[in-house]
XYZ file of C-alpha atoms in Angstrom:
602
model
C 7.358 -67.111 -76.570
C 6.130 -69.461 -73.890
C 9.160 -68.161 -71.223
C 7.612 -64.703 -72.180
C 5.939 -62.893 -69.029
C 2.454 -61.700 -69.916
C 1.554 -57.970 -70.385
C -0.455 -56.168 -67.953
C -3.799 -55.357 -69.236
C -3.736 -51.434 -70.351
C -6.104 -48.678 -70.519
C -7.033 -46.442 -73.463
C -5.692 -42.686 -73.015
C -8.482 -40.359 -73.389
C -5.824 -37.665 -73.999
C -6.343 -35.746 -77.136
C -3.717 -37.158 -80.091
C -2.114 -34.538 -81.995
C -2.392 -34.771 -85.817
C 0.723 -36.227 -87.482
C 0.899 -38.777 -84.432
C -2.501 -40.042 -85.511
C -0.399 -39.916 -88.800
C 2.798 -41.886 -87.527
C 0.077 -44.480 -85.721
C -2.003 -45.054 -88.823
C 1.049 -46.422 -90.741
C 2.183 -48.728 -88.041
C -1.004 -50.287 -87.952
C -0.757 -50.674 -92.087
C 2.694 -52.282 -91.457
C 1.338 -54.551 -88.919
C -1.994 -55.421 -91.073
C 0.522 -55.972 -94.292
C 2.661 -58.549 -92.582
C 0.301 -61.471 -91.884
C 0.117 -61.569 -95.720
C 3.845 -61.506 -96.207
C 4.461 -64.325 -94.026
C 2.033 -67.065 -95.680
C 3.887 -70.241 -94.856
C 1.799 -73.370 -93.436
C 0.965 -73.390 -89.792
C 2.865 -76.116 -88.945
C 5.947 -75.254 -90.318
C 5.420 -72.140 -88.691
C 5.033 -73.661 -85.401
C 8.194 -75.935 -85.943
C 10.677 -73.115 -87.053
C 9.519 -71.568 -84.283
C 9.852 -74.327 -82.510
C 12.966 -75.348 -83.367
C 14.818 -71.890 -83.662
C 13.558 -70.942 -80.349
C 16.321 -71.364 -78.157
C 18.906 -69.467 -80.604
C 16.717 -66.193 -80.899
C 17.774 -63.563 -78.161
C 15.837 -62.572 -75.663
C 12.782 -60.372 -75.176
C 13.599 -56.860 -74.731
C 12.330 -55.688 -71.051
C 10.100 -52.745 -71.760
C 8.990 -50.370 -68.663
C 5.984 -50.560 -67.439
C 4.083 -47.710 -69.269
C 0.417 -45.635 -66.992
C -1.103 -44.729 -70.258
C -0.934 -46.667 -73.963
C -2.373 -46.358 -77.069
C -4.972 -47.812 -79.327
C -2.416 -48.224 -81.978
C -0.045 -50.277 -79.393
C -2.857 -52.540 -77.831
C -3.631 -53.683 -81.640
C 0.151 -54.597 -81.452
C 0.402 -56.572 -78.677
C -3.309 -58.337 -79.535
C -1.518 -59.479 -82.722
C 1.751 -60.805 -80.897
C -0.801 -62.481 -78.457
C -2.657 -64.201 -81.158
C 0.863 -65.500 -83.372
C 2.115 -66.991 -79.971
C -1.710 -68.764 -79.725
C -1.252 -69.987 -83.277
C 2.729 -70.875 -82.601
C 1.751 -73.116 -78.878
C -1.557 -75.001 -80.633
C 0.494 -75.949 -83.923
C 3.690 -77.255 -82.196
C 2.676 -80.777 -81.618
C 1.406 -81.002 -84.868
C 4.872 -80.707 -86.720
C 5.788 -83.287 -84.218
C 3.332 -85.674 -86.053
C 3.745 -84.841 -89.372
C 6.462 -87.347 -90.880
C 4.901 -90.181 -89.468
C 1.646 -89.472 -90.920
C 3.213 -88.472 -94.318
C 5.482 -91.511 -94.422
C 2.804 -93.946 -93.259
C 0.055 -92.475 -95.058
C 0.824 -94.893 -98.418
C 0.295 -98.234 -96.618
C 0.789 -100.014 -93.237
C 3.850 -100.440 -91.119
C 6.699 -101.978 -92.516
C 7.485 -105.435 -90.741
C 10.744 -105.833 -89.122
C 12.670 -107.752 -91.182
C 11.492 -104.956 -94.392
C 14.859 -103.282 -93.317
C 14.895 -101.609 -96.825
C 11.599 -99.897 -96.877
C 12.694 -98.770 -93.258
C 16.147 -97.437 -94.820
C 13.899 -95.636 -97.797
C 11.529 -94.435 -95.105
C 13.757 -92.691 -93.323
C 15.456 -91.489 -96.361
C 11.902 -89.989 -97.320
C 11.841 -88.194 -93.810
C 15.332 -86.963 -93.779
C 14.641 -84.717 -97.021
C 11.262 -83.922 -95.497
C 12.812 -82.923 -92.584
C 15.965 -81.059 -94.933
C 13.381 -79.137 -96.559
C 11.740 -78.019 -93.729
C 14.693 -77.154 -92.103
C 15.690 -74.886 -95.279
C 11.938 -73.321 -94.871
C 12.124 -72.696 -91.275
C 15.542 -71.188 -91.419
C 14.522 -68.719 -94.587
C 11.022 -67.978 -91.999
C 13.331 -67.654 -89.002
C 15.275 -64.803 -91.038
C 12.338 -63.132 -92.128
C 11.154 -63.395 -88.432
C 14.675 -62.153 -87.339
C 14.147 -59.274 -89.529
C 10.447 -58.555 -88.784
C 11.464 -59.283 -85.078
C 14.370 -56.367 -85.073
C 11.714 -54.092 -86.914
C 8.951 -55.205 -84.313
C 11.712 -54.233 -81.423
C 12.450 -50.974 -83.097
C 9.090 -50.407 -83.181
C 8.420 -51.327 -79.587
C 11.245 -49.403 -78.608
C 9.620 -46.181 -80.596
C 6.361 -47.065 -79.022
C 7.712 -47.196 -75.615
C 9.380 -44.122 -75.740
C 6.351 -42.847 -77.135
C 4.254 -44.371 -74.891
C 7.011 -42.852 -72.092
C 6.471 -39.395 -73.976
C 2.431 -39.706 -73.491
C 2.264 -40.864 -69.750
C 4.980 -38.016 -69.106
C 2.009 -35.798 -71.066
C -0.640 -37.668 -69.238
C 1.389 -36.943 -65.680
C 1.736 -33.223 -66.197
C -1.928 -32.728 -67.556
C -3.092 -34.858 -64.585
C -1.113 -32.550 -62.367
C -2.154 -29.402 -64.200
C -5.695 -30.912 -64.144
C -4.793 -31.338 -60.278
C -3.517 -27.662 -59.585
C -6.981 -26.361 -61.805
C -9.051 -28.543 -59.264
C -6.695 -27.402 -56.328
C -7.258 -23.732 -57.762
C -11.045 -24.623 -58.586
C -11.878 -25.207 -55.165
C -9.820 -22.547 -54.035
C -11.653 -20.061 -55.908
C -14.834 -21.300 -54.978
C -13.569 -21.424 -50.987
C -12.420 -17.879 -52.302
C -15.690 -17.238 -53.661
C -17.495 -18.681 -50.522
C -15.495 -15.964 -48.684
C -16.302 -13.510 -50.916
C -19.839 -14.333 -50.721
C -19.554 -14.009 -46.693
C -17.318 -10.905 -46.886
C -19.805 -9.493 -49.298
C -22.625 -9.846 -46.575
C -20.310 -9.075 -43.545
C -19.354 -5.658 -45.563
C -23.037 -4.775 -46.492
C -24.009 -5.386 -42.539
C -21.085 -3.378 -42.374
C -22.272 -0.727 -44.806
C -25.172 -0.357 -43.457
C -24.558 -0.100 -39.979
C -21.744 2.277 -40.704
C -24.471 4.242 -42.647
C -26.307 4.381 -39.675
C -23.345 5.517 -37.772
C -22.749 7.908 -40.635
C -25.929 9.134 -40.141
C -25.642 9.746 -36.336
C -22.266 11.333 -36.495
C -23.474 13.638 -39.376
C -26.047 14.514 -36.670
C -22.977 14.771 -34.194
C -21.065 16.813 -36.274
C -23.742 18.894 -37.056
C -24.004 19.490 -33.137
C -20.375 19.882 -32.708
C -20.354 22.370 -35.361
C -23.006 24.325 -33.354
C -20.968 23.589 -30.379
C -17.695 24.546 -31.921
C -19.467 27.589 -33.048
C -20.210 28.747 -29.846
C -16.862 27.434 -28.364
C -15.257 29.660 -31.030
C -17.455 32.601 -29.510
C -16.512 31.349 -25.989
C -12.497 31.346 -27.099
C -12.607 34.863 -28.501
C -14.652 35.845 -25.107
C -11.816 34.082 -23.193
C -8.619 35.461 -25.643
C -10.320 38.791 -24.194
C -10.578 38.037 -21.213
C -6.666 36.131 -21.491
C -5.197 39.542 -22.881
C -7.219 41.280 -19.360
C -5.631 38.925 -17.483
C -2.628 38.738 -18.725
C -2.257 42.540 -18.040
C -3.714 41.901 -14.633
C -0.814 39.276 -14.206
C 1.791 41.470 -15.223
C 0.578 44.562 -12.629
C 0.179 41.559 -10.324
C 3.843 40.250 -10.418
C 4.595 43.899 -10.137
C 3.005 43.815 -6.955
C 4.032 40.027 -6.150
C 7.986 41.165 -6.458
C 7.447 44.331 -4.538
C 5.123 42.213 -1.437
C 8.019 39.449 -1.724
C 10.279 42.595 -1.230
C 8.367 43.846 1.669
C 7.592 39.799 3.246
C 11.309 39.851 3.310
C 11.846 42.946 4.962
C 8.684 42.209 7.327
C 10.582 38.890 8.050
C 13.782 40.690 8.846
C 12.003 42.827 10.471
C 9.687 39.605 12.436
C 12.875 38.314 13.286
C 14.655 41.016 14.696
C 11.442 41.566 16.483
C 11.209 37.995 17.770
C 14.723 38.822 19.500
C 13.707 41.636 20.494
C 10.601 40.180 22.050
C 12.308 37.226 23.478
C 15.152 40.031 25.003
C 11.754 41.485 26.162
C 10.650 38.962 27.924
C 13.919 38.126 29.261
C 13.909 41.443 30.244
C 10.396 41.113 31.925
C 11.300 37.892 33.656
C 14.455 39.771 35.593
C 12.710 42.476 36.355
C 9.231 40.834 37.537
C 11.988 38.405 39.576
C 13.804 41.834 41.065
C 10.211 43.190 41.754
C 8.868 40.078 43.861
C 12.895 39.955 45.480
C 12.487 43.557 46.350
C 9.027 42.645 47.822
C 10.814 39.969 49.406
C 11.564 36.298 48.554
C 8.898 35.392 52.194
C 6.076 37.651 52.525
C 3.273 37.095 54.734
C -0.381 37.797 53.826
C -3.272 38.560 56.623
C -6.849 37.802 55.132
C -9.563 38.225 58.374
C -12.600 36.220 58.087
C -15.978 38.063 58.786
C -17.310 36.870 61.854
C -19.636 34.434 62.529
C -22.855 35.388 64.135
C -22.068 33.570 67.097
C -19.003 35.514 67.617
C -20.594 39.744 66.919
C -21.159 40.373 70.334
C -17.888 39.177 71.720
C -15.747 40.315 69.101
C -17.233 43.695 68.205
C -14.695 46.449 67.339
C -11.440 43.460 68.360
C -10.187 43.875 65.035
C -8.894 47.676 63.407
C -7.586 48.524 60.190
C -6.148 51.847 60.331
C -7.159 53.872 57.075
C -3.515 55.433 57.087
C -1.713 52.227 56.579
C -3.444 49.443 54.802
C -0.397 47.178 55.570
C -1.702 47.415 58.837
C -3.858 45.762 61.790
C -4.537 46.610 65.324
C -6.089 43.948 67.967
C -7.588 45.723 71.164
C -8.154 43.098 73.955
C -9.994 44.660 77.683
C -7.939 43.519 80.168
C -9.731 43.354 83.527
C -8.754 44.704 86.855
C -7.173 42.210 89.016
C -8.450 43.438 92.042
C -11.779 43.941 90.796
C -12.692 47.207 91.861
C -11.019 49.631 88.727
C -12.435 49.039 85.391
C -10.007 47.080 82.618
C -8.081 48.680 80.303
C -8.122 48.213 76.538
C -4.849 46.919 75.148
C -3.679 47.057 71.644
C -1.449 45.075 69.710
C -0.498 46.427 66.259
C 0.682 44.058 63.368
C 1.997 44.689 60.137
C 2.307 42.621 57.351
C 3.067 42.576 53.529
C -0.942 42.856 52.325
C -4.105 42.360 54.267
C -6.986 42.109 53.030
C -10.054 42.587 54.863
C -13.262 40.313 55.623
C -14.892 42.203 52.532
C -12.358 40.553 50.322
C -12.858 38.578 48.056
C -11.333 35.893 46.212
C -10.138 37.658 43.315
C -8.754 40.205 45.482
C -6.329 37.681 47.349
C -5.165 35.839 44.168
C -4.620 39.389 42.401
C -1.858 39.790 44.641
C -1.117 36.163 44.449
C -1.070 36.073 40.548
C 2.469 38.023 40.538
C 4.063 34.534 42.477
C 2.675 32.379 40.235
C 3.641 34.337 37.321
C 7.314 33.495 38.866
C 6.063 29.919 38.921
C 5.751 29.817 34.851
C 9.090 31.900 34.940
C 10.891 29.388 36.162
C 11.046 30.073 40.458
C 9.975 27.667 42.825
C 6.511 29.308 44.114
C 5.175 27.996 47.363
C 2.090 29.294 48.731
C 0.813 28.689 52.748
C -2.284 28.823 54.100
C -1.139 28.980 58.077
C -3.873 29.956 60.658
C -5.757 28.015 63.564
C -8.306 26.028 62.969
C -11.485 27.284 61.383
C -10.198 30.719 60.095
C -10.999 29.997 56.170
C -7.898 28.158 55.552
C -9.724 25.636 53.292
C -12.359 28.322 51.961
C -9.111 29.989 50.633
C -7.189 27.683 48.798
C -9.937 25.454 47.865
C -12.912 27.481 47.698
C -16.483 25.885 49.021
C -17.891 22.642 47.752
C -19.963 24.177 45.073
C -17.121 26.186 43.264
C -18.358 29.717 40.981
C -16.417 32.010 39.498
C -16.581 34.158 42.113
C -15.779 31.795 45.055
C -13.108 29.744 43.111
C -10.387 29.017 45.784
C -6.425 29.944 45.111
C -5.412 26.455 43.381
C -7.715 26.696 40.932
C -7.482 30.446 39.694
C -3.675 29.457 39.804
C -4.193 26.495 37.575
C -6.200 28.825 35.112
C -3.743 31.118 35.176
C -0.860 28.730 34.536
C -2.474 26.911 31.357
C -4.066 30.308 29.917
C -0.283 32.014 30.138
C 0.969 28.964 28.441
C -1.334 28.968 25.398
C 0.028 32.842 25.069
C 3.472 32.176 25.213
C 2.682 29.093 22.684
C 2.946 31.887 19.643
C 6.351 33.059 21.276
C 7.961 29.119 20.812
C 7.722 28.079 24.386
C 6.346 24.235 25.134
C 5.316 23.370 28.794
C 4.890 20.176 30.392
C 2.392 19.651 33.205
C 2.825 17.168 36.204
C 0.623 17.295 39.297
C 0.098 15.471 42.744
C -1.557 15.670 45.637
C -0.474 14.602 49.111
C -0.827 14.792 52.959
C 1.101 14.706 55.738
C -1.030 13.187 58.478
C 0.804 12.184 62.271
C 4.475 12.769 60.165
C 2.664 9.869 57.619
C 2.415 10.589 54.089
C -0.531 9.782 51.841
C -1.480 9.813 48.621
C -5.073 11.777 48.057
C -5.193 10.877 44.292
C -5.883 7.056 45.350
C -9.327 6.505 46.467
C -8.494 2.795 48.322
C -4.612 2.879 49.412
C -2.664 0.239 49.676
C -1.598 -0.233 53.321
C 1.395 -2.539 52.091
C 2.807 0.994 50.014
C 5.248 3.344 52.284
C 5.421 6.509 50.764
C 9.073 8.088 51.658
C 10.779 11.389 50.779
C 14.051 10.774 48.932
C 16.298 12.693 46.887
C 16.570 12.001 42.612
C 20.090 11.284 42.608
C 23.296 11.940 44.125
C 23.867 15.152 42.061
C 20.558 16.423 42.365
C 18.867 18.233 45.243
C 15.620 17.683 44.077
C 13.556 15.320 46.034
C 10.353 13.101 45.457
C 8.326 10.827 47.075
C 8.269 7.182 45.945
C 5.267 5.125 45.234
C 3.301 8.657 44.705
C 1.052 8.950 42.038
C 2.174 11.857 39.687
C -0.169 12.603 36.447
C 0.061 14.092 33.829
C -1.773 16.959 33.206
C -3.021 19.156 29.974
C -6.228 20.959 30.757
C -8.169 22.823 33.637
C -10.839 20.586 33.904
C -8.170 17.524 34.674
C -6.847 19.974 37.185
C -10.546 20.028 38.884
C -11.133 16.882 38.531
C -7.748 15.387 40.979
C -8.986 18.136 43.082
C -11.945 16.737 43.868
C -10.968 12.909 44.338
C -8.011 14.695 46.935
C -10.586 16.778 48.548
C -12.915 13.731 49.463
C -9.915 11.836 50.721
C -8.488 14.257 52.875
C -8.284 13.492 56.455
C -11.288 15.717 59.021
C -12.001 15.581 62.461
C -14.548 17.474 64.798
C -13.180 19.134 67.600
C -14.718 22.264 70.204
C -13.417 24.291 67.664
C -14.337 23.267 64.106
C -16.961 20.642 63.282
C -15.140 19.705 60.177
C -11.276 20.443 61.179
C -8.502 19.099 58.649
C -6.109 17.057 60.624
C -3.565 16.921 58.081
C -1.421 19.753 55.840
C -2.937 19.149 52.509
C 0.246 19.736 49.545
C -0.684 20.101 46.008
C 2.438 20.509 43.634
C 2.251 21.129 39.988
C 5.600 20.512 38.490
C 5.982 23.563 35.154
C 8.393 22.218 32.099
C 9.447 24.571 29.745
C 11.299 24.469 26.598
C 11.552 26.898 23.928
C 13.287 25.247 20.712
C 14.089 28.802 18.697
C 16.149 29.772 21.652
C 17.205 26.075 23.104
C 16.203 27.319 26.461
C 14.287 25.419 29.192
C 12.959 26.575 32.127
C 12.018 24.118 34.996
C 9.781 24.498 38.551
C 7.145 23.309 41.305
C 4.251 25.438 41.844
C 3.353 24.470 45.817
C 0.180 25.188 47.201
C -0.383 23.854 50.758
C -3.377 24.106 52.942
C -2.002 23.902 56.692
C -3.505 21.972 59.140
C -5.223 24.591 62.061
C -3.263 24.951 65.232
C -5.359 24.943 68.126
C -5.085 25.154 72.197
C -5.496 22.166 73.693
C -7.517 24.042 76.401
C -9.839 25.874 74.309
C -10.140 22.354 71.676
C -10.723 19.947 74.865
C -8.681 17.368 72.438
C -8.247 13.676 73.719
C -7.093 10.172 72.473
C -6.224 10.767 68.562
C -7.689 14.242 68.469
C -4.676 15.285 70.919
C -2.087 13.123 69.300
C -2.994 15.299 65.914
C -2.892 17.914 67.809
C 0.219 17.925 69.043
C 1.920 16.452 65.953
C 0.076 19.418 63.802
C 1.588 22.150 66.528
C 5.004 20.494 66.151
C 5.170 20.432 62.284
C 3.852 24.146 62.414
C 6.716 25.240 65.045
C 9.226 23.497 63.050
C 7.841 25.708 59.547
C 8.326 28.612 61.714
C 11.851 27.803 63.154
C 12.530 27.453 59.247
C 10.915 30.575 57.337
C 12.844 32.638 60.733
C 16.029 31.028 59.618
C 15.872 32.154 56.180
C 14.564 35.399 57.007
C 17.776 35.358 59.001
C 19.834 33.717 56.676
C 21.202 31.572 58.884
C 23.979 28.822 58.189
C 21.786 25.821 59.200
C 18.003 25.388 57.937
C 16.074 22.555 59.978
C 14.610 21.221 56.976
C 14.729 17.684 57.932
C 12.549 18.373 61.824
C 9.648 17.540 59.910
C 8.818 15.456 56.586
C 6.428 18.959 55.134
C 9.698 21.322 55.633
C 11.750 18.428 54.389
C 9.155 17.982 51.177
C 9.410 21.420 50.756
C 13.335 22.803 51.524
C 13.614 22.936 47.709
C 10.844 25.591 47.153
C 11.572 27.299 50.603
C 15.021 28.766 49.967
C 17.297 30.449 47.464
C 15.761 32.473 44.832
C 12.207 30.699 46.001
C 8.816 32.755 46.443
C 7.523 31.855 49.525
């Protein structure tokens, strides 16, 4: 019992014990209590069987180590605790016994009392016998109470195994119900919250109620007078309706008639554009039958310096308006016989008398210019000596009116108001204008107010397979309204080169050319159309004995009367339609030989 290892100290269960095991306990612990009196053999012979017998009986059985016992098995294992107490404190007792029985009669025997040794030891041996025979008879009925205790044990343990598997699965259930216990109050908790989260809930959705009972209350009154409004609208629907139906009639037979207009349109277009094809060849055979060169005479009403000398000089006869008669009073070269009056008769192609005014001359003017937009080269000279309105008649005077508006500009009008017309019949122009003159045979640019003296303006052709000519390092702009017209008009007209001379205080010294260049295209018919409108303000000729010219005054002079000779060689050749034209005697004729011959208007 001493190699034994000690129990662990166990806890009462405070599980409930079901009826008949409180039964099968109570008559273990009536076993246990009854066998203390069954085994009443001395202590110490008790101690020494046990003693003694020790190392033959078999070993302990190992029990598992139980959670949970019982009352019933801690009273067992307090009484095995207490017989191995009794069996350790007796054993050194049996140890002592046969001395003190065997020496208990008298003192120690001496040595040479070998006999009473012999009989002592004789005396111990049967003590020793007997309590050998009681131990081993004890030993069996420990054997046998041993096996029963073991069986016991063993019924205990499993027991014992049976309650702590009990005690586990309670303690578990008793965990889930705690698990579940303070779910359901979490749950609960929740509840609680939900509870006041749905009566906020319910009461503001009361409140809402409340409003949208008010809403639908409205909307019913609404949807009441929409339903009014609908039946209004199904009447007024079913009008229309009918309305759409005679409509679509009408649509189908208008989209009948658009498309016969627009056969119609476009038939008319072609005729139109015929039309004005038409127009164009015979406006063109008009001003050919006229003549391609046609020379106007416009007299200037005379100055009062010049009524006394020049009464009655000038005639128009009323039978002729094409013509003009010039009387001159020759005098007597002897002196004594009075002159004679000599007439010279003139006709030309239009005259137009000093009560003419501006409108009058372009009137006849407007036909060429009309040719112009056509598609003709137009050029238009002002030729005359000096101070006989030259200027006044291209130009107009320095404060411009309607009525006093020179030729350029009432062509320019003309021009961009016949283009916006023609606009609706698919014709695009494109204007380009400049402004030069030709000064001593020197070319200058009037739209520049400070020239460069470095710049040399020369007259050369586009290309090789082009007859058209220009003049390089001139400025050329582009040009899209009257007013920008006006305005390079006025920049050339202060640059222009004047002189005063016996004749003219302010003489021009140079022939002034303004050229507008006319682009037309006209996508529908892929036609273009392509001229230069020139309108050129002559320099005066003048006698050098009546203009008492010197230094630079006669050198203009005398280049002007050279230029104007070599214009007049020129317009006689193409009047005679001769081989040779002396365009290139002088740089204007040479600017010009493009809008001077062939199917030109000069």
């Amino acid at each position: 019992m001493d190699n034994q290892k000690p129990q662990p100290s166990m806890k009462m269960s405070r599980l409930p014990v079901p009826p008949s095991r409180k039964r099968a306990l109570s008559d273990e612990n009536q076993e246990l209590a009854a066998a203390p009196k069954r085994l009443k053999v001395s202590p110490v012979r008790v101690a020494a069987s046990i003693a003694t017998s020790r190392p033959r009986v078999a070993p302990a059985v190992a029990l598992p180590k139980p959670q949970v016992i019982g009352r019933q098995s801690l009273q067992v294992m307090q009484t095995r605790n207490r017989m191995n107490t009794t069996a350790a404190s007796t054993k050194p007792k049996v140890t002592a016994a046969a001395p003190a029985a065997t020496s208990a009669p008298g003192k120690k025997r001496a040595a040479w009392d070998l006999k009473g040794q012999v009989t002592d030891m004789k005396d111990k041996v049967s003590y020793y016998k007997g309590q050998v025979q009681s131990l081993s008879e004890e030993k069996a009925r420990l054997q046998s109470t041993t096996g029963q205790l073991q069986a016991q044990m063993q019924d205990l343990s499993q027991r014992n195994e049976d309650l702590s598997q009990q005690n586990e699965d309670l303690s578990r259930q008793l965990h889930s119900m705690e698990t579940k216990l303070l779910s359901e109050q979490r749950k609960l908790l929740d509840s609680e919250r939900e509870v006041q989260r749905l009566t906020a809930l319910s009461q503001k959705q009361e409140s809402e109620l409340v409003a949208e009972k008010s809403l639908v209350q409205e909307l019913r009154t609404t949807g009441d007078s929409m339903a009014q409004q609908l039946k209004d609208k199904e009447g007024r629907l079913i009008c229309l309706e009918d309305e759409k139906s005679r409509l679509q009639t009408i649509v189908s037979e208008k989209s009948e008639e658009i498309i016969d207009l627009k056969e119609r349109i476009t038939q008319q277009d072609t005729q139109i554009y015929n039309l004005e094809t038409e127009r164009r060849r015979l406006h063109n055979t008009v001003q050919e039958l006229k003549g391609n060169i046609r020379v106007f005479c416009r007299v200037r009403p005379t100055l009062p310096t010049e009524k006394a000398s020049s009464a009655g000089h000038i005639v128009f006869p009323p039978s002729d308006e094409k013509a003009i008669v010039l009387t001159k009073m020759e005098e007597s070269h002897v002196g004594r016989d009075k002159g004679q009056t000599v007439k010279y008769d003139f006709n030309f192609d239009c005259i137009f008398s000093p009560a003419a005014s501006q409108a009058d001359v372009f009137e006849e003017i407007s036909l060429l210019v009309q040719s112009a937009l056509d598609g003709y080269p137009v050029c238009i000279f002002a030729y005359g000596q000096t101070g006989s309105g030259k200027t006044y008649t291209m130009e107009g005077p320095e404060h411009l009116s309607m009525d006093t508006m020179g030729m350029i500009p009432r062509a320019i009008r003309q021009i961009f108001a016949s283009a916006d017309e023609l606009k609706c019949k698919g014709w695009q122009y494109k204007f380009t204008a400049s402004f030069l003159e030709i000064y001593n045979e020197t070319l200058r640019d009037l739209l520049i107010n400070r020239p460069d003296k470095k710049l040399e303006y020369d007259i050369r052709k586009v290309s090789s397979s082009s007859n058209d000519v220009h003049v390089t390092n001139l400025r050329y702009v582009e040009v899209s309204s009257v007013e920008e017209v006006h305005e390079l008009l006025r920049t050339a007209k202060t640059n222009r080169s004047v002189a005063k001379t016996a004749l003219n205080d302010r003489s021009s010294r140079s022939h002034s050319v303004f050229q507008l260049k006319i682009e037309g295209e006209n996508s529908i018919r892929d036609v273009r159309t392509s001229s230069v409108l020139s309108l050129i303000d002559l320099a005066g000729s003048e006698r050098l004995d009546r203009s008492l010219s010197t230094g630079d005054r006669l050198k203009e002079t005398q280049s002007i009367n050279t230029s104007l000779s070599t214009l007049g060689m020129v317009i006689t050749s193409l009047c005679n339609k001769d081989s040779h034209i002396p365009y290139r005697n002088s740089k204007l004729t040479y600017l010009l030989q493009n809008s001077l011959g062939g199917n030109s208007k000069v």
